[in-house]
Amino acid sequence: MSNWEAVYEKWNTYENLDPSLKKQLGDMQEDETALEDAFYQELTFGTGGMRGVLGPGTNRMNIYTVRRAVNGLANHLLANRVNVRDRGVAVAYDCRYMSKEFAVETAKVLGSYGIRAHVFKSLRPTPLLSFTVRHLGAAAGVMITASHNPPEYNGFKVYNEDGGQITPQEADEIIEAIRRTEDELTVPYLEVDKLEEDELVNWIGEEVDHAYLDRLKQVSKLEDDEQERKKEMGIVFTPLHGTAHDLVLEGLGQLNFTNVDVVKEQAVPDPEFSTVKSPNPEEHQAFTLAMEQGKEKQAAILLGTDPDADRLGVAVKNEAGEYEVLTGNQLGSLLLDYILTHTDEHVLKTARMVKTVVTTELGRSIADSYGAKTIDTLTGFKYIGEKIHQFDSSGETFIFGFEESYGYLISSFARDKDAVQAAVMACEMAYYWDKQGKTLLDALDVIYEKHGYYLEGMSSLTLKGKEGSEMIASIMESVRTKPFKEIGGFAVQQTEDYLAGERTIAGDGGQEPITLPRENMLKFILDEEAWVCLRPSGTEPKIKYYYGVCGSSKEDSRRKMETIKQALDEAVNQMMHK
């Protein structure tokens, strides 16, 4: 009997196995491939938590894998934090299948250790969970979400006492504590009535929402009298069946945006995300209904948030009268420019803009022009949150953080990307430009004229299951063993291997260290301000490759990017079929 078969047998013969999981196991009995994939490994707890397909098995999201993770988290907190039982852990959840159940399971396991759980009575956005940890002074936070993954997924995301995603070091410590949990089926827990009797659960209502909204209003760059003025600019908003509905509408209401329409079909939380192929504002199809409604209402701006409301997409009308979805890099650059334009020059002396290494270099150029410093991090907002924490004691001022995948943070009262903050600020920014007779696309052209025509793209390959994971590893190893010398006719000037922590300069330039944490990622700096980066996703069964260029015109940039994209597609395809 193989290892996975032994684990399957343990689950299959466990008398107290959850009935629904027991039935699913029975349905899978004749499908050995499905059983192996469900049991061949333990669901990976990565640098922020774990995410996976719902179902029975150690490699699936279910009450037992959640209990195991919480058991490790509880032990980690008790060993490494002070007053954990009194401070407790904040817990929130989104609209997905089993989200509330997993939140309650989290409280039940924490309660068995005497740790109080602050659990929201109903679904809430991820950024509100980040804020709640800080607002309540909790020892940690847990968000049950799989962000914009397909409906069959859910996840368990951990936040530290600062309200940021856990750092790699914290993740390693929690992973080690999880590994010491011998049997996921027998993790101790208390029932809900016992939690309530012993005051080990605090059910949170709207009081934290109000505190968040108070801070949100302070983010505005408008003068007080301008905030109070009624604004009739047309806005259409879709929460894509997720959690952002109430806070975005209330945030816009605080600034007196009175002409806001919600896409009704997508306003109600729905774990199937039934009106879209993917509940991801990065995917343009997610805006289909918003665009139809926008045309009816003559809206100036369309907003779309993902299910847990940490990502925002924006669309505005182009010269042809059609709505055009801004890329994450474009919206981030616009927000950065607007914020810096309205920042006091004394603040600019210590101002820090933080972006990831695969985010547009246009951000650096904008920050430079205002005298603000740019700091690069690895991919993932947890690294941006970590930098903000360092600023708390360094005297530096966080001014803005963003990543190309539609994640933005304006004010650090939350420590993760925040689509609610970004949605309200995007509308304020559109209102500012509208008063000058310009759309956000016009404003973007102004930025391009000043800084250069930066353009970026990202391609990805989804490779599921055990074989897919092996193929992704093989592609990365192939590129690492034999690095590109040129890509699409653009010579490689520097090769950055973030796993080795080394930067290799072409020719006789030698090597120098990369002062960032190790990660399985390769970046190639090319001629003419172009670059390419390959990176396996940490949350999905994908390998992603990013590319960026800067041309003399929009047409020049598009041509350069298409050349690089085609060369990368061909190279990866050859590696897959060699």
mmCIF file of C-alpha atoms in Angstrom, residues 266-550:
data_model
loop_
_atom_site.group_PDB
_atom_site.id
_atom_site.type_symbol
_atom_site.label_atom_id
_atom_site.label_comp_id
_atom_site.label_asym_id
_atom_site.label_seq_id
_atom_site.Cartn_x
_atom_site.Cartn_y
_atom_site.Cartn_z
ATOM 1 C CA GLN A 266 -24.047 40.967 -9.368
ATOM 2 C CA ALA A 267 -24.943 42.788 -6.141
ATOM 3 C CA VAL A 268 -26.048 39.657 -4.260
ATOM 4 C CA PRO A 269 -23.309 37.347 -2.893
ATOM 5 C CA ASP A 270 -23.210 34.126 -4.902
ATOM 6 C CA PRO A 271 -20.637 31.344 -4.394
ATOM 7 C CA GLU A 272 -21.166 30.227 -7.995
ATOM 8 C CA PHE A 273 -20.409 33.712 -9.397
ATOM 9 C CA SER A 274 -23.137 32.789 -11.865
ATOM 10 C CA THR A 275 -23.009 35.834 -14.160
ATOM 11 C CA VAL A 276 -19.277 35.709 -14.962
ATOM 12 C CA LYS A 277 -16.774 33.178 -16.231
ATOM 13 C CA SER A 278 -14.357 34.399 -13.570
ATOM 14 C CA PRO A 279 -15.066 36.839 -10.698
ATOM 15 C CA ASN A 280 -11.828 38.646 -11.427
ATOM 16 C CA PRO A 281 -11.817 42.328 -12.446
ATOM 17 C CA GLU A 282 -8.549 41.649 -14.294
ATOM 18 C CA GLU A 283 -10.658 39.689 -16.801
ATOM 19 C CA HIS A 284 -12.472 42.115 -19.092
ATOM 20 C CA GLN A 285 -15.521 39.837 -19.409
ATOM 21 C CA ALA A 286 -16.257 40.560 -15.751
ATOM 22 C CA PHE A 287 -17.260 44.087 -16.836
ATOM 23 C CA THR A 288 -19.797 42.991 -19.481
ATOM 24 C CA LEU A 289 -22.922 43.822 -17.444
ATOM 25 C CA ALA A 290 -21.332 46.950 -15.952
ATOM 26 C CA MET A 291 -20.546 48.222 -19.454
ATOM 27 C CA GLU A 292 -24.124 47.665 -20.599
ATOM 28 C CA GLN A 293 -25.459 49.521 -17.576
ATOM 29 C CA GLY A 294 -22.801 52.218 -17.919
ATOM 30 C CA LYS A 295 -23.957 53.017 -21.455
ATOM 31 C CA GLU A 296 -27.568 53.273 -20.291
ATOM 32 C CA LYS A 297 -26.629 55.588 -17.430
ATOM 33 C CA GLN A 298 -23.913 57.512 -19.330
ATOM 34 C CA ALA A 299 -21.538 56.703 -16.478
ATOM 35 C CA ALA A 300 -18.087 58.306 -16.418
ATOM 36 C CA ILE A 301 -16.464 55.418 -14.562
ATOM 37 C CA LEU A 302 -17.105 51.718 -13.934
ATOM 38 C CA LEU A 303 -15.822 49.940 -10.800
ATOM 39 C CA GLY A 304 -15.422 46.178 -10.313
ATOM 40 C CA THR A 305 -14.151 44.469 -7.161
ATOM 41 C CA ASP A 306 -13.244 40.814 -6.724
ATOM 42 C CA PRO A 307 -15.180 38.617 -4.233
ATOM 43 C CA ASP A 308 -13.081 39.449 -1.153
ATOM 44 C CA ALA A 309 -12.685 43.115 -2.204
ATOM 45 C CA ASP A 310 -8.923 43.387 -2.201
ATOM 46 C CA ARG A 311 -8.639 43.979 -5.977
ATOM 47 C CA LEU A 312 -10.210 46.740 -8.035
ATOM 48 C CA GLY A 313 -10.730 47.102 -11.771
ATOM 49 C CA VAL A 314 -11.780 50.367 -13.435
ATOM 50 C CA ALA A 315 -13.134 51.112 -16.907
ATOM 51 C CA VAL A 316 -13.660 54.509 -18.553
ATOM 52 C CA LYS A 317 -14.870 55.687 -21.955
ATOM 53 C CA ASN A 318 -12.388 56.109 -24.782
ATOM 54 C CA GLU A 319 -12.599 58.450 -27.774
ATOM 55 C CA ALA A 320 -14.851 55.999 -29.603
ATOM 56 C CA GLY A 321 -17.343 56.095 -26.734
ATOM 57 C CA GLU A 322 -16.568 52.510 -25.686
ATOM 58 C CA TYR A 323 -15.519 51.536 -22.181
ATOM 59 C CA GLU A 324 -11.879 50.583 -21.852
ATOM 60 C CA VAL A 325 -10.604 48.632 -18.841
ATOM 61 C CA LEU A 326 -7.467 50.138 -17.354
ATOM 62 C CA THR A 327 -4.641 47.763 -16.534
ATOM 63 C CA GLY A 328 -3.504 47.485 -12.927
ATOM 64 C CA ASN A 329 -0.323 49.313 -13.863
ATOM 65 C CA GLN A 330 -2.261 52.150 -15.501
ATOM 66 C CA LEU A 331 -4.670 52.661 -12.612
ATOM 67 C CA GLY A 332 -1.846 52.413 -10.097
ATOM 68 C CA SER A 333 0.171 55.035 -11.983
ATOM 69 C CA LEU A 334 -2.842 57.367 -12.161
ATOM 70 C CA LEU A 335 -3.563 56.999 -8.451
ATOM 71 C CA LEU A 336 0.088 57.564 -7.573
ATOM 72 C CA ASP A 337 0.262 60.733 -9.673
ATOM 73 C CA TYR A 338 -3.002 62.060 -8.177
ATOM 74 C CA ILE A 339 -1.877 61.362 -4.608
ATOM 75 C CA LEU A 340 1.555 62.935 -5.092
ATOM 76 C CA THR A 341 0.033 65.981 -6.797
ATOM 77 C CA HIS A 342 -1.978 66.538 -3.598
ATOM 78 C CA THR A 343 0.787 65.769 -1.109
ATOM 79 C CA ASP A 344 2.506 68.491 0.914
ATOM 80 C CA GLU A 345 6.104 69.091 -0.202
ATOM 81 C CA HIS A 346 7.365 68.580 3.360
ATOM 82 C CA VAL A 347 5.799 65.097 3.393
ATOM 83 C CA LEU A 348 7.397 64.304 0.031
ATOM 84 C CA LYS A 349 10.850 64.468 1.621
ATOM 85 C CA THR A 350 10.215 61.210 3.480
ATOM 86 C CA ALA A 351 7.572 59.790 1.090
ATOM 87 C CA ARG A 352 7.937 56.166 0.006
ATOM 88 C CA MET A 353 6.103 54.466 -2.832
ATOM 89 C CA VAL A 354 6.291 50.668 -2.680
ATOM 90 C CA LYS A 355 5.778 48.370 -5.664
ATOM 91 C CA THR A 356 6.682 44.836 -6.657
ATOM 92 C CA VAL A 357 9.469 43.893 -9.062
ATOM 93 C CA VAL A 358 6.918 42.953 -11.762
ATOM 94 C CA THR A 359 5.004 46.236 -11.481
ATOM 95 C CA THR A 360 5.468 49.035 -14.035
ATOM 96 C CA GLU A 361 8.592 51.163 -13.945
ATOM 97 C CA LEU A 362 6.329 54.113 -14.791
ATOM 98 C CA GLY A 363 5.594 54.273 -11.060
ATOM 99 C CA ARG A 364 9.259 54.865 -10.300
ATOM 100 C CA SER A 365 9.464 57.636 -12.897
ATOM 101 C CA ILE A 366 6.375 59.373 -11.448
ATOM 102 C CA ALA A 367 7.671 59.090 -7.881
ATOM 103 C CA ASP A 368 11.088 60.428 -8.934
ATOM 104 C CA SER A 369 9.492 63.478 -10.516
ATOM 105 C CA TYR A 370 7.932 64.454 -7.179
ATOM 106 C CA GLY A 371 11.020 63.633 -5.129
ATOM 107 C CA ALA A 372 9.495 60.524 -3.570
ATOM 108 C CA LYS A 373 11.562 57.361 -3.234
ATOM 109 C CA THR A 374 10.528 54.013 -4.767
ATOM 110 C CA ILE A 375 11.090 50.728 -2.951
ATOM 111 C CA ASP A 376 10.785 47.390 -4.772
ATOM 112 C CA THR A 377 9.577 44.188 -3.135
ATOM 113 C CA LEU A 378 8.985 40.633 -4.246
ATOM 114 C CA THR A 379 5.615 39.796 -5.779
ATOM 115 C CA GLY A 380 2.858 39.709 -3.180
ATOM 116 C CA PHE A 381 1.301 42.431 -1.078
ATOM 117 C CA LYS A 382 2.613 40.820 2.102
ATOM 118 C CA TYR A 383 6.005 42.305 1.257
ATOM 119 C CA ILE A 384 4.496 45.760 0.818
ATOM 120 C CA GLY A 385 2.796 45.380 4.207
ATOM 121 C CA GLU A 386 6.111 44.343 5.724
ATOM 122 C CA LYS A 387 7.753 47.521 4.393
ATOM 123 C CA ILE A 388 4.974 49.675 5.850
ATOM 124 C CA HIS A 389 5.609 48.065 9.235
ATOM 125 C CA GLN A 390 9.288 49.003 8.943
ATOM 126 C CA PHE A 391 8.300 52.614 8.158
ATOM 127 C CA ASP A 392 6.495 52.792 11.511
ATOM 128 C CA SER A 393 9.880 52.989 13.215
ATOM 129 C CA SER A 394 12.144 54.361 10.454
ATOM 130 C CA GLY A 395 10.617 57.823 10.059
ATOM 131 C CA GLU A 396 9.709 57.123 6.435
ATOM 132 C CA THR A 397 6.208 57.951 5.192
ATOM 133 C CA PHE A 398 4.151 55.408 3.277
ATOM 134 C CA ILE A 399 2.467 57.255 0.430
ATOM 135 C CA PHE A 400 1.138 54.483 -1.836
ATOM 136 C CA GLY A 401 1.634 50.807 -2.626
ATOM 137 C CA PHE A 402 0.540 48.850 -5.669
ATOM 138 C CA GLU A 403 1.044 45.773 -7.778
ATOM 139 C CA GLU A 404 0.139 45.061 -11.368
ATOM 140 C CA SER A 405 -2.560 42.541 -10.420
ATOM 141 C CA TYR A 406 -5.086 45.247 -9.439
ATOM 142 C CA GLY A 407 -3.935 45.613 -5.832
ATOM 143 C CA TYR A 408 -3.612 49.094 -4.269
ATOM 144 C CA LEU A 409 -3.235 50.586 -0.803
ATOM 145 C CA ILE A 410 -3.502 54.313 -0.161
ATOM 146 C CA SER A 411 -3.571 54.638 3.632
ATOM 147 C CA SER A 412 -1.895 52.207 6.007
ATOM 148 C CA PHE A 413 -4.792 51.906 8.461
ATOM 149 C CA ALA A 414 -5.170 48.619 6.564
ATOM 150 C CA ARG A 415 -2.047 46.635 5.760
ATOM 151 C CA ASP A 416 -3.186 44.684 2.717
ATOM 152 C CA LYS A 417 -4.417 45.738 -0.705
ATOM 153 C CA ASP A 418 -7.743 47.475 -0.310
ATOM 154 C CA ALA A 419 -10.269 47.749 -3.141
ATOM 155 C CA VAL A 420 -12.616 49.839 -0.999
ATOM 156 C CA GLN A 421 -10.000 52.568 -0.490
ATOM 157 C CA ALA A 422 -9.009 52.341 -4.148
ATOM 158 C CA ALA A 423 -12.607 52.463 -5.456
ATOM 159 C CA VAL A 424 -13.425 55.624 -3.537
ATOM 160 C CA MET A 425 -10.120 57.279 -4.476
ATOM 161 C CA ALA A 426 -10.535 56.298 -8.157
ATOM 162 C CA CYS A 427 -13.911 58.052 -8.252
ATOM 163 C CA GLU A 428 -12.469 61.109 -6.500
ATOM 164 C CA MET A 429 -9.626 61.155 -9.024
ATOM 165 C CA ALA A 430 -12.052 60.785 -11.974
ATOM 166 C CA TYR A 431 -14.109 63.660 -10.531
ATOM 167 C CA TYR A 432 -10.952 65.802 -10.255
ATOM 168 C CA TRP A 433 -10.043 65.220 -13.910
ATOM 169 C CA ASP A 434 -13.655 65.490 -15.072
ATOM 170 C CA LYS A 435 -13.803 69.036 -13.699
ATOM 171 C CA GLN A 436 -10.860 69.783 -16.028
ATOM 172 C CA GLY A 437 -12.699 68.281 -18.985
ATOM 173 C CA LYS A 438 -10.562 65.122 -19.083
ATOM 174 C CA THR A 439 -11.211 61.411 -18.672
ATOM 175 C CA LEU A 440 -8.773 59.118 -16.865
ATOM 176 C CA LEU A 441 -7.513 58.010 -20.295
ATOM 177 C CA ASP A 442 -6.753 61.651 -21.106
ATOM 178 C CA ALA A 443 -4.954 61.957 -17.768
ATOM 179 C CA LEU A 444 -2.955 58.834 -18.599
ATOM 180 C CA ASP A 445 -1.861 60.381 -21.893
ATOM 181 C CA VAL A 446 -0.590 63.407 -19.978
ATOM 182 C CA ILE A 447 1.517 61.065 -17.838
ATOM 183 C CA TYR A 448 2.821 59.164 -20.878
ATOM 184 C CA GLU A 449 3.819 62.383 -22.621
ATOM 185 C CA LYS A 450 5.838 63.365 -19.580
ATOM 186 C CA HIS A 451 7.396 60.030 -18.599
ATOM 187 C CA GLY A 452 7.376 57.784 -21.692
ATOM 188 C CA TYR A 453 5.004 55.200 -23.128
ATOM 189 C CA TYR A 454 5.312 52.346 -20.662
ATOM 190 C CA LEU A 455 3.391 49.183 -21.453
ATOM 191 C CA GLU A 456 3.241 45.866 -19.615
ATOM 192 C CA GLY A 457 1.650 42.468 -20.043
ATOM 193 C CA MET A 458 1.318 39.111 -18.363
ATOM 194 C CA SER A 459 0.712 35.622 -19.741
ATOM 195 C CA SER A 460 0.028 32.490 -17.743
ATOM 196 C CA LEU A 461 -0.206 28.750 -18.227
ATOM 197 C CA THR A 462 -2.561 26.752 -16.010
ATOM 198 C CA LEU A 463 -1.079 23.319 -15.290
ATOM 199 C CA LYS A 464 -3.194 21.452 -12.749
ATOM 200 C CA GLY A 465 -2.476 18.452 -10.540
ATOM 201 C CA LYS A 466 0.713 16.604 -9.762
ATOM 202 C CA GLU A 467 1.881 16.494 -13.396
ATOM 203 C CA GLY A 468 1.241 20.212 -13.761
ATOM 204 C CA SER A 469 3.323 21.029 -10.682
ATOM 205 C CA GLU A 470 6.169 18.943 -12.072
ATOM 206 C CA MET A 471 5.972 20.695 -15.459
ATOM 207 C CA ILE A 472 6.097 24.147 -13.827
ATOM 208 C CA ALA A 473 9.169 23.087 -11.848
ATOM 209 C CA SER A 474 10.758 21.718 -15.032
ATOM 210 C CA ILE A 475 10.228 24.984 -16.946
ATOM 211 C CA MET A 476 11.799 27.059 -14.172
ATOM 212 C CA GLU A 477 14.752 24.681 -13.883
ATOM 213 C CA SER A 478 15.274 24.735 -17.657
ATOM 214 C CA VAL A 479 15.441 28.557 -17.762
ATOM 215 C CA ARG A 480 17.614 28.678 -14.654
ATOM 216 C CA THR A 481 20.068 26.127 -16.074
ATOM 217 C CA LYS A 482 20.250 27.804 -19.475
ATOM 218 C CA PRO A 483 19.290 31.484 -19.061
ATOM 219 C CA PHE A 484 18.111 33.555 -22.003
ATOM 220 C CA LYS A 485 20.790 35.544 -23.813
ATOM 221 C CA GLU A 486 18.196 37.458 -25.810
ATOM 222 C CA ILE A 487 14.409 37.567 -26.060
ATOM 223 C CA GLY A 488 12.746 38.621 -29.306
ATOM 224 C CA GLY A 489 15.922 40.346 -30.452
ATOM 225 C CA PHE A 490 16.345 42.300 -27.203
ATOM 226 C CA ALA A 491 19.694 41.477 -25.607
ATOM 227 C CA VAL A 492 19.728 40.469 -21.932
ATOM 228 C CA GLN A 493 21.692 43.011 -19.877
ATOM 229 C CA GLN A 494 21.092 41.489 -16.441
ATOM 230 C CA THR A 495 19.737 38.184 -15.121
ATOM 231 C CA GLU A 496 18.158 38.268 -11.662
ATOM 232 C CA ASP A 497 17.716 34.903 -9.950
ATOM 233 C CA TYR A 498 15.694 35.534 -6.809
ATOM 234 C CA LEU A 499 16.019 31.929 -5.645
ATOM 235 C CA ALA A 500 19.804 32.140 -5.711
ATOM 236 C CA GLY A 501 19.707 35.775 -4.564
ATOM 237 C CA GLU A 502 22.094 36.808 -7.351
ATOM 238 C CA ARG A 503 22.126 39.356 -10.153
ATOM 239 C CA THR A 504 24.386 38.496 -13.095
ATOM 240 C CA ILE A 505 25.541 41.365 -15.322
ATOM 241 C CA ALA A 506 26.040 40.517 -19.010
ATOM 242 C CA GLY A 507 29.529 40.488 -20.461
ATOM 243 C CA ASP A 508 32.193 40.793 -17.773
ATOM 244 C CA GLY A 509 29.931 42.598 -15.305
ATOM 245 C CA GLY A 510 30.137 39.815 -12.766
ATOM 246 C CA GLN A 511 27.585 39.139 -10.043
ATOM 247 C CA GLU A 512 26.062 41.028 -7.146
ATOM 248 C CA PRO A 513 23.631 40.029 -4.376
ATOM 249 C CA ILE A 514 19.889 40.735 -4.475
ATOM 250 C CA THR A 515 18.828 42.072 -1.092
ATOM 251 C CA LEU A 516 15.340 40.550 -1.096
ATOM 252 C CA PRO A 517 13.996 37.273 0.357
ATOM 253 C CA ARG A 518 14.532 34.143 -1.734
ATOM 254 C CA GLU A 519 11.777 33.208 -4.138
ATOM 255 C CA ASN A 520 11.488 30.971 -7.189
ATOM 256 C CA MET A 521 11.512 33.781 -9.743
ATOM 257 C CA LEU A 522 13.732 34.849 -12.643
ATOM 258 C CA LYS A 523 13.870 38.339 -14.134
ATOM 259 C CA PHE A 524 15.728 39.424 -17.267
ATOM 260 C CA ILE A 525 16.557 43.105 -17.803
ATOM 261 C CA LEU A 526 16.722 43.762 -21.538
ATOM 262 C CA ASP A 527 17.846 46.519 -23.897
ATOM 263 C CA GLU A 528 15.743 49.645 -24.316
ATOM 264 C CA GLU A 529 14.163 49.595 -20.823
ATOM 265 C CA ALA A 530 12.434 46.276 -21.502
ATOM 266 C CA TRP A 531 12.235 43.384 -19.035
ATOM 267 C CA VAL A 532 10.787 39.898 -18.592
ATOM 268 C CA CYS A 533 10.017 37.867 -15.464
ATOM 269 C CA LEU A 534 9.007 34.212 -14.968
ATOM 270 C CA ARG A 535 7.326 33.130 -11.734
ATOM 271 C CA PRO A 536 5.153 30.210 -10.587
ATOM 272 C CA SER A 537 1.976 31.460 -8.894
ATOM 273 C CA GLY A 538 1.866 30.979 -5.140
ATOM 274 C CA THR A 539 -1.932 30.607 -5.046
ATOM 275 C CA GLU A 540 -2.946 28.935 -8.318
ATOM 276 C CA PRO A 541 -1.623 26.043 -10.460
ATOM 277 C CA LYS A 542 -0.026 28.470 -12.921
ATOM 278 C CA ILE A 543 3.287 29.673 -14.215
ATOM 279 C CA LYS A 544 3.205 33.379 -15.013
ATOM 280 C CA TYR A 545 5.488 35.410 -17.197
ATOM 281 C CA TYR A 546 5.483 39.178 -17.095
ATOM 282 C CA TYR A 547 6.973 41.668 -19.550
ATOM 283 C CA GLY A 548 7.372 45.407 -19.751
ATOM 284 C CA VAL A 549 8.607 47.932 -22.327
ATOM 285 C CA CYS A 550 8.964 51.678 -22.768
#
